Amino acid sequence: MSQPFPIISDQKQPQAWSIVPDSQALTQLAKGIWDCALQTNQRPLVVLSTAGPLIGVRAALEQSRPKDLPNNIAFLPQVISFADWLEAAPGAWKFPKKQSDLERWLSVFANLRKHKTLQAWFKAESEAGAWGLAQAVIDACDSLSEVVIPQLQGELNDLLKTHALDAEVWLKKVELVLDQAIAKAYVGLARNVVDEESAVLLTFWRYLTNLGDPVIRKHLAMAAHMQLAKTIAENQHNNRRPFIWVQTADPKSVDKELIECYLSDYAQFAPVVHVSLCWNSVALWSEALCGLDLEGQIASANPAEQSQVNRNIQANRNDGWRLLVARRFEELAWAATKSIEAHLIAGKKNIALVAQDRLAARRARALLSRLGGALRIRDETGWKLSTTRAAAAFDSWLEVIRSPKEGPSASALLEFLQNPYFDLAHSLNKSPEVCVGLLAQLEDILIASQAKSGWETFLMAIERANKHAASNGGSPNEHLIDLIKFVRHLHVAWQQLSLDCTSAYDVLQKNLVDTGMAGRLEKDAAGKQLLEVLNSFNLSDGIYSKLKMRLPEWLSLLKTVIEEATYEEAGKEAQATLSILPLSSTRLRQFDAVVLVGCDEQQLPAFSEPPLFFSDTLNRYLKSSTIAAQYVQQARDLSQLLASCQSVDFLWQSKSKSGEPLRPSAWIQRLQTQLKDWKAIELKPEVYEGISQPIQMSVGVPDKDLAIPVTVSPSAYKALRDCPYRYYVSSLLGLRKAKEFEEGFDASLAGQTLHALLKTFFQNLKTEEAKSHSPVHEGAEMRRQWMIEHLIKCSEQEFERLISGDARVLGILRDWQKQIPSFIDWQIKRENEGWRYHDAELTVGFTLSLTDQNGVQRDIRISGRADRFDIHQSDSTAAAVIDYKNQKMKRIADRSENLLDDPQLLIYARAASENPSAAHIPGRKVDQAEWVSLKADLDKGEDKAIRAHPVENMPELMTQFSDQITQDLNGLWARKPMQAFAPDSVCQYCEARGICRKGMW
């Protein structure tokens, strides 16, 4: 039962009053505050220890307003949280400048530079870990200050009397007092602490503590309020304003001592009422009733207290309490969603989702988003700004900045360029129409060439693509080059920057403007908050503006600050409100229904991490929060929640991730021993039954309206031969797996470079042979030496840009250079047989005339790009086609066994023979073809290395190939069924396997 509000007296000591934290708690509190106002004829000042119940208290005051109030107390009493009350301290303008979290972390960094002792102790595995450790140091130093600074309260009160002094003089006096207190306290603390971690902490605390710390500003503000109350008491005795302190949660021991001492001092100048919570009729567990003993341990309940708890359970028992258990995570989230929906259907407008299991709560939130604007969702658990789309887009730019001087990975570059806040048209200073499809084209080029990293690698890939487009009737896109150069320019500026806090901030802001991200972020709710966080790095007027650090350190600091920031959703009108909040935020708040998700033995109760550096001995000495204190507080929070809300759903998962069974929280089990009929309801998902049809072998029949390609490449024809259904999916339907960068290093671009450098080398050789006094004419050995030296030189020149973009390519170059002597020996041997290099990298093709099923004649063009053509010196009609393979000879030999299924060389041979002019071999016929390995096995010696594999029985194979391709393409144009029948070796990496479902039929 609630106590009546006390009679205000002139005893000059705090008066105690307690309220019962049940459904009528706020009404009790409001009536008591109005009682105080009427007794004193003054408008009370009400300070809440936590801000959670603030709005509820104000609403209760409005509802409980007495009639016919005097004018001077007609307005609502002032209700304010403790934190806001401190900020509103009189004369706060002359307090030391408040340090931001960023400045405090930088102070740790700066002191590490100054003090070698700290450098030896302070170790972290990464830059991000170092800033996390700095946060822990700051938090620990604040805990130390909370013990020491209250001892200065008397000195601070005396200093505040001299408020007429110059502010700088006053601050110097405060600083002197602080230094003396720290020096004195350091000696005392050091005697009581022996472990190394605590010694590190004490040293940090000695160097870091200054007037801008929150703990010191708190005590200055409390002293300022005290001084104001004293001044009013001395000058306006009849206008002493009552001070009501509402303790909404159990304080730490150090805070309890501070508040009790402060209220006693404040009572000398004004009426003071200390409001606490009475758990006698509300506590549902003994620890909630008895609390802690004098030693800080959980107090044991005597028989009378246990009986009281049992009576409380029976008195507060409500039919609206439900126990719901789900087997799996997804079922748990669905159950939470369905519970909330049921409450909404029942007409409840104010619902709480207590997130003991934050993952399940987030999943439930996502499921509830389908309700649209009818439900307003307020997330009070701290939605990280770093999880928003705006922060992810900004982080993609940080990854580009962080990359080495050679350039970022292609994945990092594309992720940045494709983020929705990057303004491509603004960056290139082009119209939006010009930029349509530009990024998709860039991605296609980089993936096709497997250009995985490095600015030069990207530029080479684009240049090759533009060159290919120009030579095949396409249009080269120079804007791609401009785009890469634009981003490279921004990246290079960071690599050349002499970084300090100010210069880094300035360059970052310029980047956001240059890329157009600043404007787009400003128009986005999360983006706007991100820009505000970035503005906190503007330290141009601070002592850390010129603090130098390495780029990785600064970027890690930036990401850490963003990670700590919370995204605040904009409020909106809705038919109902769902508040997602921790258990602690339910104190003295009213809800129509509550859903607690995660009520298993592992998550309820939930304890905060113990402070870093603090041993048990030091933790007790500092009177900080303990596990026992948290346990008691959560038991009281849950008791208050059950006593104040009629509809409460407890949900938990019966199986852990590892499959182990999970029991409900011990608190729930203890309640069940008293409430025998309170049983858990096992939630089972709805089961739907159906009869499936067995899957048959996949067969595609081209529709009559489906266009048949009139051009076929060697790779497309190979797909048709490998598996007609694969060709149907990829070439006729145009369905392709989204290409991406393969794991590890891919030598595709290196292979293209090898082809290009070989063409350059042989063209140079032809030019050299035209010179009458060239070394190539001075004997076989001189010719061999010249060829080796120039091929090595040509290789280094071609690979230079590629290596500058990706240093891993250097290994490809070195492997190739080992191959060069053997390759030259093969070339000389070939020349001795009468063959000479003629031309390379030529597009050749031939046309097949077919008649489709409607009697219409169709021309199909089969064409591809041949690596090299040779001609015979003694036979004016002979020519040969060569295909370079950057593969071992074993794979080439395997390929030759199925030549008709992969007739690339045969296609080139027929095309060159039918149209010699296109191959630049007029009057000749290709009657020889071979593969040449650029990765010959040199283990047995260069002279024994097998490098070439010729096509045997060329005339016979050409006849078979011609008949085969005519038959295959006739079947294609006849739109015959295209069946899936490839061997496993083909299906293993087939992109169409997810459609044909081989392995299921």
XYZ file of C-alpha atoms in Angstrom, residues 82-720:
639
model
C 19.201 14.210 -13.792
C 21.353 14.573 -16.932
C 19.302 17.522 -18.233
C 19.304 19.125 -14.778
C 23.100 19.054 -14.765
C 23.238 20.677 -18.200
C 20.898 23.446 -16.981
C 23.196 24.415 -14.085
C 23.371 28.183 -13.416
C 26.612 29.755 -14.579
C 27.459 26.712 -16.717
C 28.969 29.076 -19.298
C 32.061 29.448 -17.142
C 32.524 25.691 -16.629
C 35.406 24.062 -18.461
C 34.541 23.209 -22.086
C 32.879 19.822 -22.260
C 35.043 17.262 -24.021
C 33.389 15.118 -26.653
C 33.942 11.366 -26.691
C 36.173 11.861 -29.718
C 38.380 14.371 -27.918
C 38.695 12.073 -24.922
C 39.796 9.163 -27.129
C 42.316 11.445 -28.784
C 43.618 12.381 -25.355
C 44.492 8.722 -24.796
C 46.292 8.700 -28.156
C 48.171 11.927 -27.349
C 49.244 10.738 -23.894
C 50.560 7.535 -25.363
C 52.855 9.652 -27.506
C 54.088 11.554 -24.457
C 54.641 8.778 -21.948
C 56.860 5.828 -22.850
C 55.619 3.859 -19.842
C 52.097 3.803 -21.258
C 53.378 2.804 -24.690
C 54.990 -0.289 -23.213
C 51.716 -1.321 -21.551
C 49.198 -0.279 -24.168
C 49.034 -3.034 -26.778
C 46.322 -3.825 -29.306
C 46.206 -6.216 -32.247
C 44.785 -3.628 -34.674
C 43.925 0.056 -35.019
C 40.259 -0.698 -34.342
C 41.237 -2.657 -31.252
C 43.365 0.252 -30.048
C 40.440 2.683 -30.189
C 38.211 0.161 -28.442
C 40.844 -0.109 -25.733
C 40.935 3.690 -25.506
C 37.179 3.693 -24.860
C 37.650 1.171 -22.065
C 40.411 3.316 -20.545
C 38.161 6.390 -20.555
C 35.272 4.501 -18.950
C 37.571 3.082 -16.287
C 39.081 6.501 -15.550
C 35.577 7.903 -15.064
C 34.898 5.166 -12.512
C 38.007 6.212 -10.609
C 37.007 9.864 -10.791
C 33.548 9.033 -9.399
C 35.273 7.804 -6.246
C 37.754 10.673 -5.874
C 35.891 13.783 -7.055
C 33.085 13.709 -4.418
C 35.791 14.414 -1.867
C 36.230 17.797 -3.580
C 32.584 18.842 -3.304
C 33.324 21.179 -0.376
C 36.209 22.862 -2.203
C 34.087 23.216 -5.358
C 31.286 24.850 -3.365
C 33.777 27.329 -1.910
C 35.217 28.116 -5.342
C 31.766 28.787 -6.773
C 31.300 31.576 -4.229
C 33.957 33.489 -6.194
C 31.818 33.529 -9.338
C 32.582 37.222 -9.779
C 36.217 36.437 -10.550
C 37.545 36.265 -14.090
C 36.561 32.932 -15.628
C 40.158 31.994 -16.534
C 41.390 32.738 -13.019
C 38.535 30.702 -11.585
C 39.292 27.745 -13.857
C 42.956 27.799 -12.850
C 41.939 27.613 -9.185
C 39.638 24.663 -9.902
C 42.425 22.958 -11.852
C 44.848 23.434 -8.969
C 42.418 21.867 -6.521
C 41.855 18.979 -8.931
C 45.573 18.330 -9.428
C 46.152 18.267 -5.705
C 43.267 15.825 -5.177
C 44.478 13.513 -7.946
C 48.025 13.460 -6.610
C 46.767 12.669 -3.140
C 44.263 10.049 -4.295
C 46.784 8.384 -6.611
C 49.043 7.522 -3.706
C 46.161 6.096 -1.701
C 44.772 4.065 -4.561
C 48.189 2.739 -5.518
C 48.644 1.281 -2.044
C 45.417 -0.710 -2.382
C 46.080 -2.056 -5.877
C 48.849 -4.441 -6.800
C 48.037 -6.030 -10.170
C 49.612 -4.666 -13.357
C 46.329 -3.867 -15.155
C 45.220 -1.649 -12.304
C 48.604 0.056 -12.250
C 48.186 0.834 -15.953
C 44.747 2.268 -15.275
C 45.949 4.459 -12.405
C 48.721 5.868 -14.572
C 46.276 6.662 -17.354
C 43.879 8.242 -14.877
C 46.611 10.458 -13.494
C 47.537 11.761 -16.937
C 44.078 11.925 -18.554
C 41.828 13.461 -15.889
C 41.109 17.131 -16.531
C 38.424 19.744 -16.024
C 36.513 18.799 -19.171
C 35.682 15.283 -17.925
C 31.948 14.540 -17.477
C 32.373 13.477 -13.844
C 34.019 16.786 -12.921
C 31.458 18.836 -14.831
C 28.728 16.877 -13.028
C 30.064 17.876 -9.637
C 30.575 21.485 -10.735
C 26.949 21.578 -11.911
C 25.683 20.064 -8.649
C 27.730 22.631 -6.723
C 26.277 25.423 -8.878
C 22.691 24.294 -8.156
C 23.545 24.108 -4.471
C 24.978 27.638 -4.539
C 21.798 28.929 -6.258
C 19.594 27.298 -3.597
C 21.744 28.862 -0.873
C 21.519 32.304 -2.486
C 17.703 32.074 -2.736
C 17.469 30.889 0.869
C 19.539 33.819 2.114
C 17.816 36.499 0.016
C 14.268 35.152 -0.535
C 13.459 32.988 2.476
C 9.759 32.664 1.559
C 10.483 31.562 -2.016
C 12.463 28.416 -1.264
C 11.630 25.997 -4.043
C 11.073 22.340 -3.012
C 13.484 19.811 -4.498
C 12.053 16.328 -5.148
C 14.545 13.604 -6.035
C 12.954 10.480 -7.585
C 15.190 7.415 -7.464
C 13.804 5.294 -10.295
C 16.502 2.593 -10.097
C 18.900 1.284 -7.482
C 22.043 3.457 -7.601
C 25.597 2.198 -7.402
C 27.085 2.418 -3.933
C 29.245 5.387 -4.880
C 26.246 7.227 -6.396
C 24.069 6.402 -3.397
C 26.577 7.967 -1.020
C 26.920 11.018 -3.268
C 23.168 11.648 -3.592
C 22.454 11.127 0.102
C 25.211 13.541 1.068
C 24.118 16.072 -1.549
C 20.445 15.961 -0.538
C 21.431 16.476 3.118
C 23.413 19.584 2.173
C 20.659 20.854 -0.157
C 18.087 20.471 2.635
C 19.846 23.258 4.551
C 18.530 25.746 1.960
C 15.248 24.274 0.639
C 12.723 21.494 1.350
C 13.972 18.167 -0.011
C 11.949 14.999 -0.589
C 13.726 11.747 -1.476
C 11.318 9.466 -3.342
C 12.199 5.772 -3.478
C 10.390 2.634 -4.602
C 8.735 0.268 -2.114
C 8.928 -3.369 -3.223
C 7.023 -4.960 -0.327
C 3.847 -5.667 -2.290
C 5.363 -5.949 -5.761
C 8.488 -8.138 -5.497
C 7.896 -11.537 -7.074
C 11.271 -12.984 -6.073
C 13.129 -12.784 -2.784
C 16.092 -10.895 -4.269
C 13.703 -8.191 -5.555
C 12.381 -7.746 -2.015
C 15.550 -8.065 0.051
C 18.150 -6.537 -2.275
C 21.825 -6.581 -1.255
C 23.374 -6.977 2.147
C 26.054 -4.752 3.649
C 28.801 -6.712 1.870
C 27.213 -6.236 -1.547
C 25.968 -9.819 -1.831
C 22.356 -10.888 -2.457
C 20.562 -10.917 0.884
C 18.886 -14.103 2.028
C 15.157 -13.957 2.714
C 13.795 -14.973 6.092
C 10.535 -16.984 6.330
C 8.410 -13.869 6.728
C 9.924 -12.253 3.638
C 9.506 -15.435 1.601
C 5.871 -15.614 2.636
C 5.426 -12.016 1.527
C 6.879 -12.892 -1.880
C 4.494 -15.840 -2.222
C 1.530 -13.606 -1.364
C 2.726 -11.064 -3.936
C 2.791 -13.763 -6.617
C -0.785 -14.791 -5.913
C -1.990 -11.192 -5.625
C -0.388 -10.065 -8.895
C -1.185 -13.211 -10.874
C -2.914 -12.289 -14.088
C -4.554 -14.407 -16.774
C -2.804 -12.204 -19.339
C 0.598 -13.751 -18.506
C 1.481 -16.305 -21.199
C 4.462 -18.620 -21.654
C 5.211 -19.300 -25.333
C 8.061 -21.554 -26.429
C 9.357 -22.009 -29.985
C 11.849 -24.559 -31.234
C 13.852 -22.496 -33.726
C 14.904 -18.900 -34.179
C 12.618 -18.157 -37.101
C 9.651 -19.659 -35.260
C 10.515 -17.475 -32.247
C 10.497 -14.313 -34.370
C 7.202 -15.330 -35.987
C 5.693 -16.061 -32.584
C 6.695 -12.605 -31.323
C 5.195 -11.062 -34.461
C 1.935 -12.984 -34.083
C 1.688 -12.014 -30.392
C 2.049 -8.340 -31.257
C -0.486 -8.652 -34.070
C -2.957 -10.304 -31.671
C -2.611 -7.396 -29.226
C -3.142 -4.909 -32.047
C -6.283 -6.753 -33.183
C -7.501 -6.622 -29.571
C -7.361 -2.828 -29.790
C -4.187 -2.218 -27.787
C -2.378 0.895 -28.949
C 0.792 1.060 -26.835
C 2.824 -2.160 -26.944
C 6.347 -2.931 -25.761
C 8.709 -5.517 -27.243
C 11.400 -6.203 -24.630
C 14.487 -7.334 -26.527
C 16.310 -9.803 -24.310
C 17.124 -11.553 -27.602
C 18.025 -8.612 -29.821
C 18.369 -10.685 -32.990
C 14.884 -12.137 -32.602
C 13.520 -8.664 -31.835
C 15.114 -7.250 -34.988
C 13.706 -10.106 -37.037
C 10.251 -9.510 -35.575
C 10.580 -5.830 -36.406
C 11.334 -6.702 -40.028
C 8.266 -8.957 -40.163
C 6.096 -6.214 -38.640
C 7.225 -3.673 -41.228
C 4.670 -5.184 -43.613
C 1.962 -3.473 -41.550
C 3.123 -0.197 -43.065
C 2.308 3.203 -41.617
C -0.476 1.908 -39.372
C 2.145 0.868 -36.797
C 4.802 3.242 -35.512
C 7.932 1.372 -34.391
C 10.242 3.115 -31.894
C 13.546 1.304 -31.403
C 15.035 2.288 -28.038
C 17.643 -0.484 -27.972
C 20.098 1.669 -29.891
C 19.803 1.160 -33.642
C 23.376 1.542 -34.807
C 23.934 4.248 -37.373
C 26.551 1.956 -38.908
C 23.798 -0.478 -39.982
C 22.030 2.082 -42.186
C 22.355 2.269 -45.942
C 23.962 5.714 -45.700
C 26.709 4.467 -43.380
C 27.345 1.440 -45.605
C 27.730 3.747 -48.613
C 30.154 5.969 -46.715
C 32.088 2.926 -45.507
C 32.556 1.842 -49.130
C 34.480 5.068 -49.726
C 36.599 4.476 -46.610
C 37.551 1.075 -48.023
C 38.776 2.778 -51.206
C 40.775 5.279 -49.140
C 42.271 2.469 -47.045
C 43.522 0.544 -50.079
C 47.262 0.547 -50.944
C 48.835 3.056 -53.283
C 48.493 0.654 -56.238
C 44.740 0.954 -55.923
C 41.707 -0.812 -54.415
C 40.283 -4.178 -55.290
C 37.719 -4.183 -58.068
C 35.071 -5.319 -55.588
C 35.770 -2.352 -53.294
C 35.788 0.076 -56.233
C 32.500 -1.201 -57.674
C 30.843 -1.230 -54.266
C 31.678 2.459 -53.878
C 30.696 3.458 -57.415
C 27.394 1.577 -57.203
C 26.328 3.024 -53.848
C 23.140 5.103 -54.220
C 24.718 8.248 -52.772
C 27.493 8.507 -55.368
C 26.538 11.052 -58.034
C 28.193 9.826 -61.214
C 27.025 12.705 -63.420
C 28.212 15.286 -60.864
C 31.606 13.584 -60.500
C 32.291 13.482 -64.246
C 30.601 16.813 -64.919
C 28.432 15.130 -67.555
C 24.713 14.956 -68.160
C 22.835 12.068 -66.501
C 21.896 10.718 -69.941
C 25.570 10.218 -70.841
C 26.150 8.201 -67.659
C 23.318 5.710 -68.185
C 24.720 2.168 -68.137
C 28.276 3.359 -67.502
C 28.774 1.492 -64.216
C 27.245 -1.707 -65.600
C 29.635 -1.520 -68.537
C 32.584 -0.982 -66.208
C 31.585 -3.980 -64.093
C 31.227 -6.188 -67.188
C 34.692 -5.203 -68.401
C 36.424 -5.755 -65.063
C 34.744 -9.110 -64.476
C 35.286 -10.334 -68.027
C 38.995 -9.534 -67.802
C 39.176 -10.562 -64.128
C 40.923 -7.248 -63.397
C 40.778 -7.646 -59.642
C 42.847 -4.791 -58.267
C 45.008 -1.784 -59.076
C 44.417 1.416 -61.022
C 46.703 0.406 -63.891
C 45.019 -2.977 -64.135
C 41.618 -1.302 -64.428
C 42.848 1.132 -67.069
C 44.439 -1.664 -69.100
C 41.231 -3.691 -69.014
C 39.195 -0.691 -70.195
C 41.703 0.215 -72.921
C 41.654 -3.361 -74.248
C 37.837 -3.370 -74.203
C 37.701 -0.043 -76.040
C 40.233 -1.267 -78.571
C 38.237 -4.441 -79.138
C 35.024 -2.430 -79.508
C 36.654 -0.109 -82.045
C 37.968 -3.002 -84.134
C 34.627 -4.819 -84.130
C 32.333 -2.000 -85.095
C 31.496 -0.974 -81.541
C 31.856 2.377 -79.801
C 34.689 2.807 -77.292
C 33.643 4.601 -74.083
C 36.251 7.104 -72.936
C 34.095 8.114 -69.968
C 35.164 4.886 -68.285
C 38.781 6.075 -68.390
C 37.705 9.452 -66.991
C 35.843 7.741 -64.150
C 38.813 5.601 -63.089
C 41.140 8.612 -63.244
C 38.695 10.673 -61.170
C 38.561 8.144 -58.331
C 42.318 7.545 -58.560
C 42.928 11.275 -58.151
C 40.926 11.297 -54.914
C 42.717 8.183 -53.671
C 46.199 9.517 -54.441
C 45.442 12.683 -52.461
C 45.075 10.528 -49.326
C 48.274 8.617 -50.038
C 50.251 11.864 -50.308
C 48.602 13.581 -47.345
C 50.636 14.569 -44.292
C 47.779 13.557 -42.069
C 46.619 15.374 -38.969
C 43.090 15.646 -37.604
C 42.297 18.912 -39.397
C 43.765 18.045 -42.806
C 42.069 14.630 -42.817
C 38.686 16.205 -42.018
C 39.119 18.834 -44.747
C 40.047 16.271 -47.406
C 37.161 14.013 -46.408
C 34.641 16.840 -46.666
C 36.035 17.758 -50.086
C 35.674 14.132 -51.205
C 32.015 14.115 -50.213
C 31.394 17.286 -52.199
C 33.391 16.164 -55.257
C 31.586 12.826 -55.447
C 28.178 14.416 -54.892
C 27.634 12.297 -51.791
C 27.278 15.332 -49.501
C 24.180 16.570 -51.315
C 22.507 13.184 -51.457
C 23.299 12.347 -47.829
C 21.783 15.667 -46.779
C 18.455 14.607 -48.306
C 18.388 11.297 -46.413
C 17.385 10.945 -42.738
C 20.226 8.575 -41.844
C 22.600 10.425 -44.168
C 21.901 13.693 -42.407
C 22.728 12.150 -39.033
C 25.888 10.646 -40.542
C 27.013 14.106 -41.696
C 26.426 15.417 -38.171
C 28.672 12.684 -36.787
C 31.349 13.546 -39.351
C 31.123 17.205 -38.334
C 32.303 16.196 -34.863
C 35.697 15.573 -36.477
C 36.016 19.290 -37.153
C 38.625 19.989 -34.469
C 40.003 23.152 -36.045
C 39.570 25.117 -32.803
C 40.667 22.336 -30.457
C 43.942 21.254 -28.939
C 43.994 18.104 -31.078
C 43.571 19.817 -34.446
C 47.207 19.226 -35.440
C 47.539 15.804 -33.807
C 49.285 13.593 -36.342
C 48.520 9.934 -36.905
C 48.759 7.319 -39.611
C 45.954 6.971 -42.156
C 44.828 3.505 -40.905
C 44.633 4.885 -37.349
C 42.489 7.838 -38.399
C 40.178 5.697 -40.544
C 39.723 3.215 -37.694
C 38.900 6.107 -35.371
C 36.334 7.365 -37.863
C 34.693 3.949 -38.168
C 34.697 3.511 -34.383
C 32.893 6.816 -33.856
C 30.286 5.899 -36.477
C 29.884 2.468 -34.868
C 29.132 4.124 -31.532
C 26.561 6.522 -33.003
C 22.859 5.719 -32.757
C 20.349 6.259 -35.532
C 17.262 8.149 -34.393
C 14.130 7.508 -36.403
C 11.810 10.361 -37.170
C 8.486 10.199 -35.330
C 5.234 9.830 -37.218
C 1.543 9.599 -36.482
C 0.127 6.071 -36.445
C -2.810 4.088 -35.104
C -0.582 2.191 -32.664
C 2.956 2.339 -31.303
C 5.423 -0.498 -30.724
C 8.416 0.321 -28.512
C 11.418 -2.001 -28.825
C 13.404 -1.514 -25.636
C 15.581 -3.224 -23.014
C 14.047 -4.388 -19.750
C 15.596 -1.466 -17.860
C 13.680 1.038 -19.998
C 10.301 -0.268 -18.814
C 10.699 1.284 -15.335
C 7.686 3.339 -14.290
C 6.224 3.252 -17.797
C 2.747 2.182 -18.793
C 2.006 -0.215 -21.672
C -1.185 -1.891 -22.849
C 0.732 -5.101 -23.548
C 4.317 -6.349 -23.304
C 6.086 -9.085 -25.277
C 9.401 -10.323 -23.823
C 11.424 -12.240 -26.399
C 14.443 -14.246 -25.257
C 13.316 -15.388 -21.795
C 15.552 -18.448 -21.658
C 18.089 -19.259 -18.969
C 20.967 -17.810 -21.010
C 19.453 -14.388 -21.744
C 17.293 -13.528 -18.740
C 18.808 -11.970 -16.739
C 21.433 -10.350 -18.982
C 24.552 -8.830 -17.479
C 26.754 -6.054 -18.837
C 30.391 -6.764 -19.497
C 32.622 -6.228 -16.457
C 34.851 -3.151 -16.736
C 38.151 -3.737 -18.483
C 41.224 -3.453 -16.200
C 39.102 -3.982 -13.067
C 39.859 -6.935 -10.870
C 37.262 -8.001 -8.304
C 39.294 -6.304 -5.578
C 39.414 -2.985 -7.384
C 35.749 -3.218 -8.395
C 34.666 -3.583 -4.751
C 37.010 -0.808 -3.694
C 35.510 1.569 -6.271
C 31.935 0.671 -5.226
C 31.036 0.102 -8.882
C 28.165 -1.915 -10.308
C 28.448 -5.622 -9.582
C 26.826 -8.725 -11.021
C 24.813 -9.115 -7.821
C 23.505 -5.538 -8.057
C 22.501 -6.040 -11.706
C 20.744 -9.286 -10.813
C 18.686 -7.594 -8.106
C 17.831 -4.618 -10.320
C 16.594 -6.818 -13.158
C 14.492 -8.873 -10.736
C 12.876 -5.641 -9.561
C 12.408 -4.357 -13.106
C 10.627 -7.562 -14.090
C 8.520 -7.537 -10.912
C 7.463 -3.950 -11.584
C 6.628 -4.817 -15.203
C 4.410 -7.769 -14.203
C 2.710 -5.756 -11.468
C 1.914 -2.849 -13.766
C 0.851 -4.612 -16.990
C -1.988 -7.096 -17.389
C -0.892 -8.599 -20.728
C 2.649 -10.006 -20.749
C 3.924 -12.677 -23.155
C 7.148 -14.531 -22.316
C 8.792 -16.105 -25.377
C 11.943 -18.156 -25.667
C 13.638 -20.672 -27.930
C 13.724 -24.253 -26.631
C 16.765 -25.238 -28.702
C 20.104 -23.413 -28.827
C 22.132 -22.950 -32.011
C 24.051 -26.115 -31.197
C 20.822 -28.065 -30.700
C 21.097 -28.221 -26.924
C 17.807 -27.824 -25.000
C 17.174 -24.422 -23.399
C 15.037 -24.034 -20.287
C 13.089 -20.881 -19.426
C 14.701 -18.345 -17.123
C 15.088 -19.438 -13.495
C 12.746 -16.597 -12.526
C 9.987 -18.096 -14.687
C 10.609 -21.564 -13.259
C 10.370 -20.185 -9.712
C 7.055 -18.544 -10.527
C 5.786 -21.827 -11.985
C 6.438 -23.582 -8.639
C 3.885 -21.226 -7.076
C 1.514 -21.062 -10.056
C 0.895 -24.736 -10.750
C -1.454 -24.139 -13.658
C 0.884 -21.731 -15.461
C 2.087 -23.943 -18.308
C 4.176 -23.154 -21.366
C 2.430 -23.302 -24.730
C 4.573 -24.952 -27.393
C 4.191 -23.103 -30.669
C 4.094 -25.290 -33.740
C 4.210 -23.916 -37.260
C 1.294 -24.610 -39.549
C 1.936 -27.634 -41.746
C 0.842 -27.699 -45.375
C 0.752 -30.943 -47.355
C 0.930 -31.431 -51.055
C 1.874 -34.004 -53.699
C 4.884 -33.190 -55.852
C 5.469 -34.410 -59.358
C 8.774 -36.227 -60.018
C 11.201 -34.111 -61.988
C 11.934 -35.301 -65.513
C 15.071 -34.763 -67.548
C 15.098 -31.146 -68.661
C 14.184 -30.549 -72.289
C 13.821 -27.180 -73.965
C 11.775 -26.683 -77.142
C 12.463 -23.288 -78.742
C 9.251 -21.343 -79.194
C 8.373 -20.236 -82.695
C 8.675 -16.608 -81.634
C 12.070 -17.159 -80.006
C 14.836 -15.628 -82.115
C 17.594 -17.990 -83.224
C 21.069 -16.362 -83.265
C 22.486 -15.719 -86.719
C 26.054 -15.570 -85.391
C 27.787 -18.349 -83.489
C 31.126 -18.087 -81.714
C 33.411 -21.071 -81.094
C 32.521 -21.013 -77.382
C 28.775 -20.925 -78.158
C 29.098 -23.876 -80.529
C 31.037 -25.750 -77.853
C 28.137 -25.138 -75.456
C 25.726 -26.513 -78.059
